[in-house]
mmCIF file of C-alpha atoms in Angstrom:
data_model
loop_
_atom_site.group_PDB
_atom_site.id
_atom_site.type_symbol
_atom_site.label_atom_id
_atom_site.label_comp_id
_atom_site.label_asym_id
_atom_site.label_seq_id
_atom_site.Cartn_x
_atom_site.Cartn_y
_atom_site.Cartn_z
ATOM 1 C CA MET A 1 -7.563 14.150 -16.368
ATOM 2 C CA ASN A 2 -6.171 10.814 -15.239
ATOM 3 C CA TRP A 3 -8.869 8.759 -13.471
ATOM 4 C CA MET A 4 -6.158 7.123 -11.340
ATOM 5 C CA LEU A 5 -5.983 10.386 -9.350
ATOM 6 C CA ALA A 6 -9.330 9.371 -7.842
ATOM 7 C CA VAL A 7 -7.785 6.258 -6.262
ATOM 8 C CA PRO A 8 -5.833 8.056 -3.493
ATOM 9 C CA VAL A 9 -8.832 10.262 -2.748
ATOM 10 C CA ILE A 10 -11.121 7.245 -2.425
ATOM 11 C CA VAL A 11 -8.542 5.319 -0.385
ATOM 12 C CA GLY A 12 -8.079 8.330 1.896
ATOM 13 C CA ALA A 13 -11.820 8.555 2.520
ATOM 14 C CA MET A 14 -11.996 4.801 3.088
ATOM 15 C CA THR A 15 -9.193 5.071 5.654
ATOM 16 C CA VAL A 16 -11.169 7.570 7.714
ATOM 17 C CA LEU A 17 -14.360 5.517 7.420
ATOM 18 C CA GLN A 18 -12.584 2.245 8.228
ATOM 19 C CA GLY A 19 -10.872 3.695 11.290
ATOM 20 C CA GLY A 20 -14.011 5.394 12.562
ATOM 21 C CA LEU A 21 -16.205 2.359 12.015
ATOM 22 C CA ASN A 22 -13.644 0.092 13.690
ATOM 23 C CA LYS A 23 -13.649 2.495 16.643
ATOM 24 C CA HIS A 24 -17.408 2.020 16.943
ATOM 25 C CA LEU A 25 -17.109 -1.747 16.486
ATOM 26 C CA GLY A 26 -14.412 -1.765 19.144
ATOM 27 C CA GLY A 27 -16.768 0.038 21.499
ATOM 28 C CA SER A 28 -19.386 -2.679 21.150
ATOM 29 C CA MET A 29 -17.328 -5.862 20.665
ATOM 30 C CA GLY A 30 -13.826 -4.876 21.738
ATOM 31 C CA LEU A 31 -11.036 -3.694 19.472
ATOM 32 C CA ALA A 32 -9.442 -7.142 19.193
ATOM 33 C CA ALA A 33 -12.686 -8.631 17.834
ATOM 34 C CA ALA A 34 -13.207 -5.659 15.510
ATOM 35 C CA VAL A 35 -9.688 -6.052 14.119
ATOM 36 C CA LEU A 36 -10.234 -9.792 13.665
ATOM 37 C CA LEU A 37 -13.492 -9.179 11.787
ATOM 38 C CA THR A 38 -11.809 -6.565 9.583
ATOM 39 C CA CYS A 39 -8.900 -8.886 8.797
ATOM 40 C CA VAL A 40 -11.223 -11.820 8.021
ATOM 41 C CA VAL A 41 -13.207 -9.665 5.577
ATOM 42 C CA THR A 42 -9.944 -8.458 4.012
ATOM 43 C CA THR A 43 -8.702 -12.046 3.689
ATOM 44 C CA VAL A 44 -11.933 -13.224 2.026
ATOM 45 C CA ILE A 45 -11.791 -10.327 -0.441
ATOM 46 C CA GLY A 46 -8.107 -11.054 -1.085
ATOM 47 C CA PHE A 47 -8.891 -14.693 -1.902
ATOM 48 C CA ALA A 48 -11.718 -13.574 -4.208
ATOM 49 C CA LEU A 49 -9.411 -11.122 -5.992
ATOM 50 C CA TYR A 50 -6.729 -13.791 -6.412
ATOM 51 C CA ALA A 51 -9.309 -16.280 -7.737
ATOM 52 C CA TRP A 52 -10.643 -13.700 -10.217
ATOM 53 C CA VAL A 53 -7.150 -12.963 -11.538
ATOM 54 C CA ARG A 54 -6.317 -16.685 -11.818
ATOM 55 C CA VAL A 55 -9.618 -17.647 -13.487
ATOM 56 C CA SER A 56 -9.936 -14.661 -15.821
ATOM 57 C CA PRO A 57 -6.516 -13.033 -16.192
ATOM 58 C CA ALA A 58 -7.463 -11.130 -19.337
ATOM 59 C CA SER A 59 -10.137 -9.210 -17.409
ATOM 60 C CA ALA A 60 -7.750 -8.054 -14.673
ATOM 61 C CA PRO A 61 -5.232 -5.207 -14.922
ATOM 62 C CA ASP A 62 -1.693 -6.310 -15.814
ATOM 63 C CA PHE A 63 -0.330 -5.152 -12.461
ATOM 64 C CA PHE A 64 -2.555 -7.736 -10.728
ATOM 65 C CA GLN A 65 -1.070 -10.612 -12.744
ATOM 66 C CA GLY A 66 1.463 -13.130 -11.498
ATOM 67 C CA GLU A 67 1.612 -16.237 -9.393
ATOM 68 C CA PHE A 68 2.565 -16.730 -5.769
ATOM 69 C CA ASN A 69 5.989 -18.350 -5.769
ATOM 70 C CA TRP A 70 7.182 -19.843 -2.472
ATOM 71 C CA GLN A 71 10.730 -20.135 -3.821
ATOM 72 C CA ALA A 72 10.842 -16.366 -4.306
ATOM 73 C CA PHE A 73 9.493 -15.663 -0.808
ATOM 74 C CA ARG A 74 11.642 -13.338 1.327
ATOM 75 C CA TRP A 75 11.231 -12.322 4.960
ATOM 76 C CA TRP A 76 10.371 -8.696 4.111
ATOM 77 C CA MET A 77 7.294 -9.810 2.158
ATOM 78 C CA ILE A 78 5.349 -10.109 5.421
ATOM 79 C CA CYS A 79 5.934 -6.417 6.184
ATOM 80 C CA PRO A 80 2.921 -5.081 4.205
ATOM 81 C CA GLY A 81 0.637 -7.385 6.191
ATOM 82 C CA LEU A 82 2.216 -6.296 9.470
ATOM 83 C CA PHE A 83 1.899 -2.647 8.483
ATOM 84 C CA GLY A 84 -1.721 -3.190 7.420
ATOM 85 C CA PHE A 85 -2.456 -4.755 10.806
ATOM 86 C CA GLY A 86 -0.837 -1.752 12.474
ATOM 87 C CA ILE A 87 -3.068 0.588 10.492
ATOM 88 C CA VAL A 88 -6.201 -1.446 11.224
ATOM 89 C CA ILE A 89 -5.557 -1.476 14.968
ATOM 90 C CA GLY A 90 -3.746 1.857 15.390
ATOM 91 C CA ILE A 91 -6.293 4.225 13.897
ATOM 92 C CA PRO A 92 -9.341 3.153 15.927
ATOM 93 C CA TRP A 93 -7.159 2.906 19.033
ATOM 94 C CA ALA A 94 -5.958 6.512 18.632
ATOM 95 C CA ILE A 95 -9.229 8.166 17.549
ATOM 96 C CA PRO A 96 -10.970 8.058 20.973
ATOM 97 C CA GLU A 97 -7.947 9.682 22.633
ATOM 98 C CA LEU A 98 -7.027 12.270 19.988
ATOM 99 C CA GLY A 99 -10.026 12.633 17.679
ATOM 100 C CA ALA A 100 -10.135 11.729 14.007
ATOM 101 C CA ALA A 101 -8.749 15.059 12.754
ATOM 102 C CA LYS A 102 -5.556 14.921 14.861
ATOM 103 C CA VAL A 103 -5.018 11.246 14.014
ATOM 104 C CA PHE A 104 -5.294 11.850 10.294
ATOM 105 C CA VAL A 105 -3.212 15.039 10.312
ATOM 106 C CA GLY A 106 -0.479 12.958 11.960
ATOM 107 C CA ILE A 107 -0.946 10.172 9.434
ATOM 108 C CA VAL A 108 -0.821 12.555 6.464
ATOM 109 C CA ALA A 109 2.303 14.272 7.824
ATOM 110 C CA ALA A 110 4.017 10.904 8.305
ATOM 111 C CA GLN A 111 2.914 9.811 4.826
ATOM 112 C CA LEU A 112 4.395 12.941 3.255
ATOM 113 C CA VAL A 113 7.752 12.446 4.966
ATOM 114 C CA GLY A 114 7.700 8.697 4.328
ATOM 115 C CA SER A 115 6.825 9.130 0.663
ATOM 116 C CA LEU A 116 9.688 11.594 0.141
ATOM 117 C CA ILE A 117 12.088 9.126 1.735
ATOM 118 C CA TRP A 118 10.646 6.226 -0.297
ATOM 119 C CA ASP A 119 10.929 8.137 -3.574
ATOM 120 C CA ALA A 120 14.499 9.201 -2.797
ATOM 121 C CA ILE A 121 15.792 5.820 -1.632
ATOM 122 C CA VAL A 122 13.670 3.140 -3.296
ATOM 123 C CA GLU A 123 12.377 4.746 -6.471
ATOM 124 C CA ASN A 124 15.440 6.980 -7.063
ATOM 125 C CA ASN A 125 12.950 9.683 -7.949
ATOM 126 C CA PHE A 126 13.455 12.550 -5.552
ATOM 127 C CA PRO A 127 11.285 15.534 -6.523
#
């Protein structure tokens, strides 16, 4: 069995935990502060990952390799960060109103539709 199949399962569990914990943080410090804290932690980990890959490239997976090239920068490259911010703020904002189960059923449904569209249009790999 391919161990990579564990990655989406782990990420899915982390999504629920991250959203739920941010909901609780938002209750004590406000959602804006909770989102800021989450994004700061993510940024620090991102810098550490980039440093690891730059310092010891042979120890990192090939997919992590490469250098940031400002000449190759395009406007759409900010979209993953914007979408990540939307996820970080949207989930804990919706959980108190809808409950975690309804939020994640909606997310999974949207992911299924979105992934079919992505595979068909971007990957040219429609099932």
